[in-house]
Coordinates of C-alpha atoms in Angstrom, one line a residue:
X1 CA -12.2 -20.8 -33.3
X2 CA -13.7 -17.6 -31.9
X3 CA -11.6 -15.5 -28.8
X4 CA -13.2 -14.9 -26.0
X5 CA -13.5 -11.4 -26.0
X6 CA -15.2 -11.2 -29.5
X7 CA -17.7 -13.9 -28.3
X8 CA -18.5 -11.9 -25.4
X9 CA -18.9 -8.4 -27.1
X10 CA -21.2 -10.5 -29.7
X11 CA -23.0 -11.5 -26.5
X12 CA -24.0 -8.3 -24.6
X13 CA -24.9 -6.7 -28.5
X14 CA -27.2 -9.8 -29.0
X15 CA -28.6 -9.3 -25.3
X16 CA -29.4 -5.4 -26.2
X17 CA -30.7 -6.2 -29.9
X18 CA -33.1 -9.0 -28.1
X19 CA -34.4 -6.2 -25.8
X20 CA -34.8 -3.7 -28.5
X21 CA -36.4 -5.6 -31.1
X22 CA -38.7 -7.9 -28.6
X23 CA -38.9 -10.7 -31.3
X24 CA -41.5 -13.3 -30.9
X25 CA -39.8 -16.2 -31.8
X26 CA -36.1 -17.1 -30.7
X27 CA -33.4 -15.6 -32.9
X28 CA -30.2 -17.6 -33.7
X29 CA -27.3 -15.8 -34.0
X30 CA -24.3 -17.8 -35.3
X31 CA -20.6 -16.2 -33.6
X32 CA -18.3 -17.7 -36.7
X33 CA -14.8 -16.7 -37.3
X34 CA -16.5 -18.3 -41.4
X35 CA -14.1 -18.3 -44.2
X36 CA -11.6 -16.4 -42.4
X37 CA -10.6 -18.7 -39.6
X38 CA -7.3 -20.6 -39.2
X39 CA -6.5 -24.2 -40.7
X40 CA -5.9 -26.7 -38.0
X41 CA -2.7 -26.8 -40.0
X42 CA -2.1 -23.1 -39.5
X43 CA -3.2 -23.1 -35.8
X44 CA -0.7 -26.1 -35.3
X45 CA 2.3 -24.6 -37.0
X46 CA 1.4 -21.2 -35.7
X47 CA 1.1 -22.8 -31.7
X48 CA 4.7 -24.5 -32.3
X49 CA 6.4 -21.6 -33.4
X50 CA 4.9 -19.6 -30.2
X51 CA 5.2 -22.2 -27.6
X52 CA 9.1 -22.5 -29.2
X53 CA 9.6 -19.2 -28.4
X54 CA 8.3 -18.6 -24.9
X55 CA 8.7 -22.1 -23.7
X56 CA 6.6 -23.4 -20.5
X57 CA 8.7 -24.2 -17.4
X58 CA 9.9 -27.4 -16.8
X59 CA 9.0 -29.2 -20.1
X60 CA 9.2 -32.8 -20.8
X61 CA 10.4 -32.6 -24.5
X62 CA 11.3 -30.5 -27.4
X63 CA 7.8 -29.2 -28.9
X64 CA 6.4 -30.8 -31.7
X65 CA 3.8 -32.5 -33.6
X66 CA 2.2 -34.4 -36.5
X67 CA -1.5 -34.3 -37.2
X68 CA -2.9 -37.3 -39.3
X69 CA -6.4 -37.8 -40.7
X70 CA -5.9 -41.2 -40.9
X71 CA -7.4 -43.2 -37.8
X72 CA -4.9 -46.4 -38.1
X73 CA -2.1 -43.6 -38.5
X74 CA -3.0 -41.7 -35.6
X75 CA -3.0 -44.1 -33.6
X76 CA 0.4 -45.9 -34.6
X77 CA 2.0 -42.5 -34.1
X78 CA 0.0 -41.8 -30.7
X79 CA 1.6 -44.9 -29.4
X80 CA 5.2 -44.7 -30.2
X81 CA 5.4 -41.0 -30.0
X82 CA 3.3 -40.2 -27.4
X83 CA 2.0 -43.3 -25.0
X84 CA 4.8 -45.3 -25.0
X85 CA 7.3 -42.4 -23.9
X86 CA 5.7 -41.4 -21.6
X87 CA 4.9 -44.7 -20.0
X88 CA 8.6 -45.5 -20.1
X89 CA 9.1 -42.1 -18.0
X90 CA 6.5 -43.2 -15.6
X91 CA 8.4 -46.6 -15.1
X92 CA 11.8 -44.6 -14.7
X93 CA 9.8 -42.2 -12.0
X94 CA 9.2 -44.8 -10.1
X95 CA 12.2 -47.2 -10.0
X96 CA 14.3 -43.5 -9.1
X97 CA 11.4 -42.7 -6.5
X98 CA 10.4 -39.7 -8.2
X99 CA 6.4 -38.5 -7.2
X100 CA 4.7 -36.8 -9.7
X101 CA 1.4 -35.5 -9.6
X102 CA -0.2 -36.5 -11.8
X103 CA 1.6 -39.4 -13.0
X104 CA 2.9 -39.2 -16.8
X105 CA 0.9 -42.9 -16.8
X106 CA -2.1 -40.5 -16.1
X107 CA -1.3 -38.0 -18.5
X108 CA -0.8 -40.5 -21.1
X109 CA -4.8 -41.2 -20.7
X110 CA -6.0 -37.7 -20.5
X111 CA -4.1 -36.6 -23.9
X112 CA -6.1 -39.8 -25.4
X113 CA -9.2 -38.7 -23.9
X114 CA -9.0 -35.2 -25.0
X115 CA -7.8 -36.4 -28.3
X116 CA -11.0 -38.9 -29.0
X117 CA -13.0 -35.3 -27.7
X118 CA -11.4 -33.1 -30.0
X119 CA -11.3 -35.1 -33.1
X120 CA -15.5 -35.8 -34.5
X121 CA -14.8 -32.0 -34.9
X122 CA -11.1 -31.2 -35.6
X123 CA -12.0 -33.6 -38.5
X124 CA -14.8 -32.3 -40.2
X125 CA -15.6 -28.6 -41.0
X126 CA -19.4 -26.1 -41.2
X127 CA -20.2 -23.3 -43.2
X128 CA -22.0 -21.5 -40.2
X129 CA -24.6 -18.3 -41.4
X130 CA -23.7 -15.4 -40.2
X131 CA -26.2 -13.3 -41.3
X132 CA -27.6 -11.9 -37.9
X133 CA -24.9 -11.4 -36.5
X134 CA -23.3 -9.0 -40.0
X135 CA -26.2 -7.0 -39.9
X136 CA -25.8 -6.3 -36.1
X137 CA -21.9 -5.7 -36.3
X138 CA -23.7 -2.9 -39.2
X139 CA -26.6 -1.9 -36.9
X140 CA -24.1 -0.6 -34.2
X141 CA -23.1 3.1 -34.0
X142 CA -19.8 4.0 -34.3
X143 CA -19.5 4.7 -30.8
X144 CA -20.6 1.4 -29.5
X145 CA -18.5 -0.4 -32.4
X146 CA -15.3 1.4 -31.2
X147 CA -16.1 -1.0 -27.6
X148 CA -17.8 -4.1 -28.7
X149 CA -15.7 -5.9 -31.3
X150 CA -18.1 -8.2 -33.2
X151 CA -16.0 -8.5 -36.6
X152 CA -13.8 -11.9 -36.9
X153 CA -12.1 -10.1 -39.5
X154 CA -10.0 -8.4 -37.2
X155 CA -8.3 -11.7 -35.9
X156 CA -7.0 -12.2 -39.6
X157 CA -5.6 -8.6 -40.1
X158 CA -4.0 -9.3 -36.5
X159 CA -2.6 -12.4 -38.2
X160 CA -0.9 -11.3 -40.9
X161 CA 0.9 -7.9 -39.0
X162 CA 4.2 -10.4 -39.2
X163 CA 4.5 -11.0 -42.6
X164 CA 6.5 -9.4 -44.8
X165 CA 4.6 -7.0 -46.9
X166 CA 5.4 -7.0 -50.7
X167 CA 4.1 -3.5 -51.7
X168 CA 3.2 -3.0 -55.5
X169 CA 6.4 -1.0 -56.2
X170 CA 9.6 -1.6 -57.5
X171 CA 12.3 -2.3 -55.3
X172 CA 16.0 -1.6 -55.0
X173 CA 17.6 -3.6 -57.7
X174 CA 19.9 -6.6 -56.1
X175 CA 23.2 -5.9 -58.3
X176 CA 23.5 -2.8 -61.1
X177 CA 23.0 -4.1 -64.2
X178 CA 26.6 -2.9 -65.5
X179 CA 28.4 -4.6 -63.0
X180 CA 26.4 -7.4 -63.1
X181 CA 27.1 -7.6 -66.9
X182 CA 30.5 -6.9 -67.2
X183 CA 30.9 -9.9 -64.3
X184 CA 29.3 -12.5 -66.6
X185 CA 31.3 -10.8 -69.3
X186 CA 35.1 -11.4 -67.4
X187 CA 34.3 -14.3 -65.7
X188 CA 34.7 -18.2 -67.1
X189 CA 31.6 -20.5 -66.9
X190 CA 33.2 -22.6 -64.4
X191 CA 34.1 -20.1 -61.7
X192 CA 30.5 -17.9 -62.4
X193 CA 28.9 -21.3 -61.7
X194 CA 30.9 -21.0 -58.4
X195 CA 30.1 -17.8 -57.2
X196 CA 26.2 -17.6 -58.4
X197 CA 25.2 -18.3 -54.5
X198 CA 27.0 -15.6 -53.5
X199 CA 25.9 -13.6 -56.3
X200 CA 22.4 -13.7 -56.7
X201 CA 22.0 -13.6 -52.2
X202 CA 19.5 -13.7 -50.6
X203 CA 17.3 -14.7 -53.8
X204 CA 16.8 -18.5 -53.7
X205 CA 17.5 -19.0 -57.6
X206 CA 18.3 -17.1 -60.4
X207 CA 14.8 -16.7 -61.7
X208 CA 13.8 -14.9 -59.4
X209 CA 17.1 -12.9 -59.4
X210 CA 16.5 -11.9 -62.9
X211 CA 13.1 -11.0 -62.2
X212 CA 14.0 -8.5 -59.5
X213 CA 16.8 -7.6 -62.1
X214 CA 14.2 -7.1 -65.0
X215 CA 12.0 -5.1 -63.0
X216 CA 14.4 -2.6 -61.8
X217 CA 15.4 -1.5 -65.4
X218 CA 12.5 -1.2 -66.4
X219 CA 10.8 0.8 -64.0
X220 CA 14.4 2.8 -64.9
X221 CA 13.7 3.4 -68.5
X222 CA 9.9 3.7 -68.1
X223 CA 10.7 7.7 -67.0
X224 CA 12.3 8.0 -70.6
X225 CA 10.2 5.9 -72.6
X226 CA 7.5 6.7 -75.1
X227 CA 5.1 4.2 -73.9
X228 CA 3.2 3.3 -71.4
X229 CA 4.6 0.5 -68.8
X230 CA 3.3 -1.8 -66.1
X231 CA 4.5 -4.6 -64.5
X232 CA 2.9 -7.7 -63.6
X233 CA 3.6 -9.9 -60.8
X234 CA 1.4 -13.2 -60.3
X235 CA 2.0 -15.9 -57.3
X236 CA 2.3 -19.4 -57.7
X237 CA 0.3 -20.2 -60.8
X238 CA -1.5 -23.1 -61.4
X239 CA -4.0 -24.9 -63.5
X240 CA -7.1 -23.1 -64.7
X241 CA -10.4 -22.0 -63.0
X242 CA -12.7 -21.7 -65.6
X243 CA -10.8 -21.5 -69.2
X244 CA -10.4 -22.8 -71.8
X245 CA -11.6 -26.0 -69.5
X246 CA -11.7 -26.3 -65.4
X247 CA -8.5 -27.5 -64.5
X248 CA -6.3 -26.9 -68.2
X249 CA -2.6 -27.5 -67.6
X250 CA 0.5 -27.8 -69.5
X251 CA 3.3 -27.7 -67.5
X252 CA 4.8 -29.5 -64.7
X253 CA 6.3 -26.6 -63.2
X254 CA 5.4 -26.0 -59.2
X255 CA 2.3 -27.5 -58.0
X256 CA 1.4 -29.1 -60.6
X257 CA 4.9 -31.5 -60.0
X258 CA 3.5 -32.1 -56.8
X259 CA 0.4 -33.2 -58.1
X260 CA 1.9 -35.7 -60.6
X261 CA 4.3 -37.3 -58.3
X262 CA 1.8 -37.5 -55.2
X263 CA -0.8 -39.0 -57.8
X264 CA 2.0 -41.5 -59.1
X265 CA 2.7 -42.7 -55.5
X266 CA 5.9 -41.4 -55.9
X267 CA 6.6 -38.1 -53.8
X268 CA 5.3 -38.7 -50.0
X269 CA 7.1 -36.2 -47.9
X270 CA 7.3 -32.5 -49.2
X271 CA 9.3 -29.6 -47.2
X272 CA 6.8 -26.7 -46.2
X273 CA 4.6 -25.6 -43.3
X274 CA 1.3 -27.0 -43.3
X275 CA -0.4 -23.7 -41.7
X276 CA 1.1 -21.2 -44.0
X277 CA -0.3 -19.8 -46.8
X278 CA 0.0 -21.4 -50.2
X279 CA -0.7 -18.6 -52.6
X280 CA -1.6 -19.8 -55.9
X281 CA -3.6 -18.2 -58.7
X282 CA -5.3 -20.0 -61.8
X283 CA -3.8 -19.3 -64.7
X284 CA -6.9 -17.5 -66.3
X285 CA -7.6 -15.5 -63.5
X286 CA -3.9 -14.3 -63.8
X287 CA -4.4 -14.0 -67.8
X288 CA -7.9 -12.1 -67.6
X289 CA -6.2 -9.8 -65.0
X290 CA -2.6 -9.3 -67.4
X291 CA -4.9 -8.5 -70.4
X292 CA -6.9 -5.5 -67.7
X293 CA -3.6 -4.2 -66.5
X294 CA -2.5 -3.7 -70.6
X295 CA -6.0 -2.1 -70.8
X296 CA -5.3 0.3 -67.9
X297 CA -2.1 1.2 -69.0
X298 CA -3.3 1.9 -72.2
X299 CA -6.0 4.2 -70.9
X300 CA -3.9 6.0 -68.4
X301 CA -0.6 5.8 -70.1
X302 CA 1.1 6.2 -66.8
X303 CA 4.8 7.4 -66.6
X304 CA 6.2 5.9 -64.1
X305 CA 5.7 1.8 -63.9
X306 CA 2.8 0.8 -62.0
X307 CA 2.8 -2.6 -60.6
X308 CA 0.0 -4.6 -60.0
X309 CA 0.5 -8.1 -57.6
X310 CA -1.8 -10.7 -58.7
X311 CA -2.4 -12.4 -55.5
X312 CA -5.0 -14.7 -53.5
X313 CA -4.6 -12.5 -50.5
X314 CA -5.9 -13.8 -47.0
X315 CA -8.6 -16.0 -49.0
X316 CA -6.3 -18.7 -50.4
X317 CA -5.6 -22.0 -48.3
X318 CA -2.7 -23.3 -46.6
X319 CA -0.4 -25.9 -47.9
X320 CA -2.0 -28.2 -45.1
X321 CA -4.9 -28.3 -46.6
X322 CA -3.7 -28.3 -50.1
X323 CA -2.2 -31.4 -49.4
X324 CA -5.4 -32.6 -47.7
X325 CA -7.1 -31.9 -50.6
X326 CA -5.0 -32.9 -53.2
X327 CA -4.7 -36.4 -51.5
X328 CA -8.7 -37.0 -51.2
X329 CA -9.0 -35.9 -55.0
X330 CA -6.0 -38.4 -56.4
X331 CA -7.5 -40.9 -54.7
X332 CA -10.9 -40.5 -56.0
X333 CA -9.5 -39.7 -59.5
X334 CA -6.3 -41.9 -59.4
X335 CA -3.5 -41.8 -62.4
X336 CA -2.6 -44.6 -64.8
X337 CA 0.2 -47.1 -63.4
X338 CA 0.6 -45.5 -59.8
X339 CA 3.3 -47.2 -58.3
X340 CA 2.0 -46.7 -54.5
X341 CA -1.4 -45.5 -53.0
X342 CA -0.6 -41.8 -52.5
X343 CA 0.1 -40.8 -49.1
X344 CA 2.5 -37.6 -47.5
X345 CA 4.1 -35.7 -44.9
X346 CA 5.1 -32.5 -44.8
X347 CA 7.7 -30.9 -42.6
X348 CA 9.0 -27.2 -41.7
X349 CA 12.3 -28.9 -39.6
X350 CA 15.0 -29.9 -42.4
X351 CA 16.5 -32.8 -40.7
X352 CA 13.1 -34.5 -40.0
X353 CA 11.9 -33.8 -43.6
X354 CA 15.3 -35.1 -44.7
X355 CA 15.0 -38.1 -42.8
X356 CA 11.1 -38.9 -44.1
X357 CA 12.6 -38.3 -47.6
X358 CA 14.7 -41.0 -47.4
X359 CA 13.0 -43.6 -45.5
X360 CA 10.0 -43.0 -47.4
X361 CA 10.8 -42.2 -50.7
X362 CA 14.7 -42.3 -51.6
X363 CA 15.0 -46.0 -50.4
X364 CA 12.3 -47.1 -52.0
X365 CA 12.8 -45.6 -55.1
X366 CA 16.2 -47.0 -55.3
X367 CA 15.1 -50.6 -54.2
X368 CA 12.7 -50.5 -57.4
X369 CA 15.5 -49.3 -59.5
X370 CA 17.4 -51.9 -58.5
X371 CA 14.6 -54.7 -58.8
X372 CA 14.2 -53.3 -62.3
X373 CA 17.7 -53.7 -63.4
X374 CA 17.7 -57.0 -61.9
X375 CA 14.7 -58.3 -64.2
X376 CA 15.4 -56.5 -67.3
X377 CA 12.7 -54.0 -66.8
X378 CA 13.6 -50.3 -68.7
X379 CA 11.5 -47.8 -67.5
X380 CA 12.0 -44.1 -68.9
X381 CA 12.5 -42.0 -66.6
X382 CA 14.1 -44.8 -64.6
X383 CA 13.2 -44.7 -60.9
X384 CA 17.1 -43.0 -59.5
X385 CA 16.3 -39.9 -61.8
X386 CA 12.9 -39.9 -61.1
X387 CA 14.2 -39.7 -57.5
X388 CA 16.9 -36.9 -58.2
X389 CA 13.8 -35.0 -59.9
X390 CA 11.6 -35.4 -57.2
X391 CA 14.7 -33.7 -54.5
X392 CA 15.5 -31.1 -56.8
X393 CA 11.6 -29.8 -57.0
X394 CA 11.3 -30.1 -53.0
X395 CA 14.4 -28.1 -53.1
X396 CA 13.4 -25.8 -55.4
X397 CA 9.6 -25.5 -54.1
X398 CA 10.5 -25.8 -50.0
X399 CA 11.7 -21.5 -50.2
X400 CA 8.1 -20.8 -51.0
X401 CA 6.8 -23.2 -49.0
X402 CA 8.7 -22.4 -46.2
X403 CA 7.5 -19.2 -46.1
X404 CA 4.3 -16.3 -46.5
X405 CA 4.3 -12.9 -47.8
X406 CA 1.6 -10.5 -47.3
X407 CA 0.7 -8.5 -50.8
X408 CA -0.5 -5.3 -51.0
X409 CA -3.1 -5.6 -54.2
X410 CA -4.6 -2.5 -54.0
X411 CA -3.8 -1.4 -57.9
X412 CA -5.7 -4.7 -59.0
X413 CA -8.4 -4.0 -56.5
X414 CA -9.0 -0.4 -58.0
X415 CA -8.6 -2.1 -61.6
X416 CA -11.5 -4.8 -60.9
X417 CA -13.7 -1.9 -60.0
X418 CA -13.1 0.0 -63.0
X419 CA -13.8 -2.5 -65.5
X420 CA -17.7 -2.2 -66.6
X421 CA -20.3 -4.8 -66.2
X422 CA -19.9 -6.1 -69.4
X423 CA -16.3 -6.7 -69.3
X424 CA -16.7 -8.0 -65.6
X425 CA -18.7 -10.9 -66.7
X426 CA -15.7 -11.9 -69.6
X427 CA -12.7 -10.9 -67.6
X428 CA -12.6 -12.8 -64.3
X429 CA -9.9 -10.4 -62.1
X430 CA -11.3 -11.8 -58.6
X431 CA -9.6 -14.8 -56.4
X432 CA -12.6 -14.5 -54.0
X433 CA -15.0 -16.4 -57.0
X434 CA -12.6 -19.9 -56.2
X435 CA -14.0 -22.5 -54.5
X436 CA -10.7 -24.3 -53.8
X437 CA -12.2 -27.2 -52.7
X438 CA -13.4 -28.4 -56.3
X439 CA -10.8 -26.5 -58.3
X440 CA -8.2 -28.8 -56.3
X441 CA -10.5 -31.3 -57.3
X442 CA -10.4 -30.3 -61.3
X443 CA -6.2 -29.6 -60.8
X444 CA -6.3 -33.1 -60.3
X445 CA -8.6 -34.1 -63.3
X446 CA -7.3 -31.8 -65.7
X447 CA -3.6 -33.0 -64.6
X448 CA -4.8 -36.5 -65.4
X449 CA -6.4 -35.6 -68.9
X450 CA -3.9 -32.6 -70.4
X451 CA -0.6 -33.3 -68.7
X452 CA -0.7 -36.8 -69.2
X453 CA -3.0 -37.4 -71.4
X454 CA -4.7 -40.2 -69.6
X455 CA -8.1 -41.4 -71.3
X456 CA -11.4 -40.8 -69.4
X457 CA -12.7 -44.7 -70.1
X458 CA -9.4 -46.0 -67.9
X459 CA -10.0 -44.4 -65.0
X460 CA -11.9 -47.6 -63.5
X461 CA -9.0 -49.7 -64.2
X462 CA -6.9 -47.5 -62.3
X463 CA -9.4 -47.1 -59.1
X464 CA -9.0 -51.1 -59.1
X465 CA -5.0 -51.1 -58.7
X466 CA -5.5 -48.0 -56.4
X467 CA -8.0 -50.0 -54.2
X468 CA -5.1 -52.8 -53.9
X469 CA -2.3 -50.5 -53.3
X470 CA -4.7 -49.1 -50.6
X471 CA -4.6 -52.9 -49.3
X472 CA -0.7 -53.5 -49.4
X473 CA 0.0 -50.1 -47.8
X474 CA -2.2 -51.1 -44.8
X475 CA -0.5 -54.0 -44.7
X476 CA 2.7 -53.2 -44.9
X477 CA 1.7 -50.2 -41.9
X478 CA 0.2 -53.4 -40.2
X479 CA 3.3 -55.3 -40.6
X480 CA 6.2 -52.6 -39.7
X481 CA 4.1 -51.7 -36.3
X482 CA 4.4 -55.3 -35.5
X483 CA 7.8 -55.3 -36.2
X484 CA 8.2 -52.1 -33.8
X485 CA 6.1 -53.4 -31.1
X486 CA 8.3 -56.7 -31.4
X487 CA 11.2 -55.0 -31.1
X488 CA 10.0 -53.0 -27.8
X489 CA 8.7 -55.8 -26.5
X490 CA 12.5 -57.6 -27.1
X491 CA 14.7 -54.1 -25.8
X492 CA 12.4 -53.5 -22.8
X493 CA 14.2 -55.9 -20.6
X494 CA 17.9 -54.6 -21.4
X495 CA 16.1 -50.9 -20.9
X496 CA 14.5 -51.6 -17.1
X497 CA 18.2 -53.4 -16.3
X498 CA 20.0 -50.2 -17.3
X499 CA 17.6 -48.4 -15.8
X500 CA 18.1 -50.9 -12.7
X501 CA 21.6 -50.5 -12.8
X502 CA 21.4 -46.3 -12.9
X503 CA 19.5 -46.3 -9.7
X504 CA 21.9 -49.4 -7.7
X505 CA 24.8 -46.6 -9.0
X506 CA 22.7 -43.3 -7.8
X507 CA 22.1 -45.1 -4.8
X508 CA 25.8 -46.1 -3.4
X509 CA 27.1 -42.7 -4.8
X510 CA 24.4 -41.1 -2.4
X511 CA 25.3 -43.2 0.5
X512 CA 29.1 -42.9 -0.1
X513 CA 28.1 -38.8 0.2
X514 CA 26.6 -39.5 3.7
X515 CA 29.5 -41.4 4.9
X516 CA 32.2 -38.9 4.3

């Protein structure tokens, strides 16, 4: 999406170059916000929040809204949150005699149409060139620049004025270390346990209270020490870009959980907001760039601590589209014994994401359990922890998710440019060189191969089972919006007599008013 004004500076400057330069054949100039354009995930999340806060008069509803990829989904979830609402409000309009213009039965059809318009492009995306257009944003003088805004680049700065910034400095500590100590010290297990909460306030757990802890003495003992010190601060790490193999992982801490148990068919509803920024760095791309920062502080032997954040910036995606993503690329490359065709929701309101949880993956996990004790089936994990594990990551994941930080990197920046050719080419120190679209795509391989260490030769086996678990799940879609429709069908005659009985009562009470 481009803003008006931006397209029509672009204009006029394209208008003046044209008459300058005369050019004999016709010159295509490409107006593209590119790479750093908004998600539709971001734009949606981003439009709620707005429209939340300075809400339009007279609304019908409490703003929100799913988006699906999915055509058969889509249009189950058009219908019964969408068309059939607001078809029951244009029945209600007219049995109470209310005139609207136009009718919500109206409305209903224009949302479709505008939907069907929207979505060939809402659903597919273009790397548009830009070239003509960068080397006329460069071609203008300063003065003119200063006018005619021809840089998309600005939107994104604009964007991320909100965020909080995490500058590459130490912060205040959260507790002193003495009291903290001599706490832990006095205090039994039991009633420490207790208070931790409290204690450790507003960090979310205690790793990253003792982080913030850790980093505060020793940026205090750096000023003493006969050494030099840095500290190191990466995002959300995850599964390699390059080395020692695309996509090596060994862990199933943080994303890589969520690959696991989307890829198993076990997780389907996460808590995070699909247009904010999910900030994750390869793990060699955070090694290369810890093994330069040693360098540099060797070299420089500072004597303060410098602190270098090790972050994807403005150039990483949002966890819409990682889970867009990572959903194409388990399908294509599905795990071993999947125990549902991988599908999921994500959710930034607790009570809906708490709800999805346990309609669409507590229940179920808990009827298999039960179906397995019931035929004698031992499966290790069994499917109640499994489901326990899969709450406590969402818990432990949804702080992050949930929110988006803006990091100053300019101490990594500086140390990328330092390095020399030579050691550019061995130590990779830039985020801009992923192409997340096939490094989600080797997450999910290399998940598959040194995670779980499931063989290369099996994978057509398991595209088989995923191709019938694709059929039951349609099925069983099929089969509960039957069941829904059924039971609309049954409750809309006890709805119009209610709504019968309403207007007989709004009716007297109005013409016992007149009579008195």
């Amino acid at each position: 999406m481009m803003p008006v004004d931006i397209a029509i500076d672009t204009l006029i400057a394209v208008a003046w170059e044209a008459g300058v330069d005369q050019p004999r054949t016709a010159r295509v100039y490409n107006c593209s916000s590119c790479t750093g354009g908004a998600s539709w995930g971001q734009f949606r999340a981003r439009l709620l929040r707005h429209v939340r806060a300075h809400p339009f008069d007279a609304a019908l509803w409490y703003p929100f809204g799913l988006v699906s990829e999915n055509t058969l989904m889509q249009r189950f979830l058009e219908t019964t949150l969408q068309t059939v609402p607001l078809y029951l409000v244009h029945c209600v309009h007219k049995l109470c005699g209310v005139k609207s213009r136009p009718s919500m039965k109206t409305v209903s059809k224009r949302l479709h149409a505008m939907n069907e318009a929207l979505k060939f492009f809402a659903l597919r995306e273009w790397d548009f060139c830009t070239d003509n257009v960068q080397q006329l944003m460069h071609r203008l003088a300063p003065a003119d620049a200063t006018v005619y805004n021809l840089d998309p680049g600005t939107i994104e700065k604009l964007l991320y004025l909100w965020l909080p910034r995490v500058e590459e400095r130490v912060y205040a500590a959260p507790a002193r270390l003495q009291h903290l100590a001599a706490l832990v010290d006095a205090l039994p297990a039991g009633l420490l346990a207790e208070i931790t909460p409290q204690l450790i306030s507003p960090k979310p757990n205690t790793y990253t209270f003792t982080k913030a802890m850790a980093e505060s003495v020793v940026a205090e003992r750096a000023s003493t020490a006969n050494y030099a010190v840095a500290i190191f601060r990466p995002t959300i790490v995850i599964s390699s870009l390059r080395h020692p193999f695309p996509g090596w992982i060994e862990n199933l801490n943080g994303p890589s959980g969520v690959v696991v148990g989307a890829g198993k068919g076990l997780l389907h509803v996460l808590s995070c907001g699909g247009g904010r920024r999910a900030d994750m760095m390869p793990v060699d791309i955070a090694i290369d760039t810890l093994i330069a920062v040693a360098w540099e502080a060797g070299v420089d032997q500072p004597r303060t601590a410098r602190v270098y954040n090790c972050s994807s910036c403005t150039g990483g995606a949002s966890w819409g589209q990682f889970r867009a993503r990572l959903l194409r690329h388990v399908r294509a490359h599905p795990f071993d014994a999947a125990l549902w065709y991988p599908f999921g929701l994500v959710s930034e309101n607790t009570l809906m994401q708490r709800f999805l949880e346990t309609t669409l993956q507590t229940v179920p996990l808990y009827l298999v359990h039960c179906v397995h004790k019931l035929c004698g089936v031992k499966s290790r994990p069994s499917m109640k922890t499994v489901s326990k594990r899969l709450h406590a990551m969402n818990e432990a994941l949804k702080f992050f998710a949930l929110r988006e930080w803006d990091f100053c990197t300019d101490n990594v920046q500086q140390l990328m440019h330092r390095l020399a050719p030579a050691d550019a080419t061995v130590y990779n120190l830039d985020p801009g060189t992923i192409d997340w679209e096939s490094h989600c795509e080797d997450f999910v391989k290399g998940t598959r191969r040194y995670l779980l260490k499931e063989k290369d030769q099996d994978i057509e086996a398991a595209r088989r089972r995923m191709h019938f678990l694709y059929m039951l799940h349609n099925f069983t879609k099929l089969l509960l919006a039957l069941l829904a429709c059924r039971l609309a069908v049954r409750s809309t005659p006890a709805i119009l007599r209610a709504v019968a009985v309403l207007t007989r009562l709004r009716r007297r009470g109005a013409t016992g008013a007149i009579s008195v």
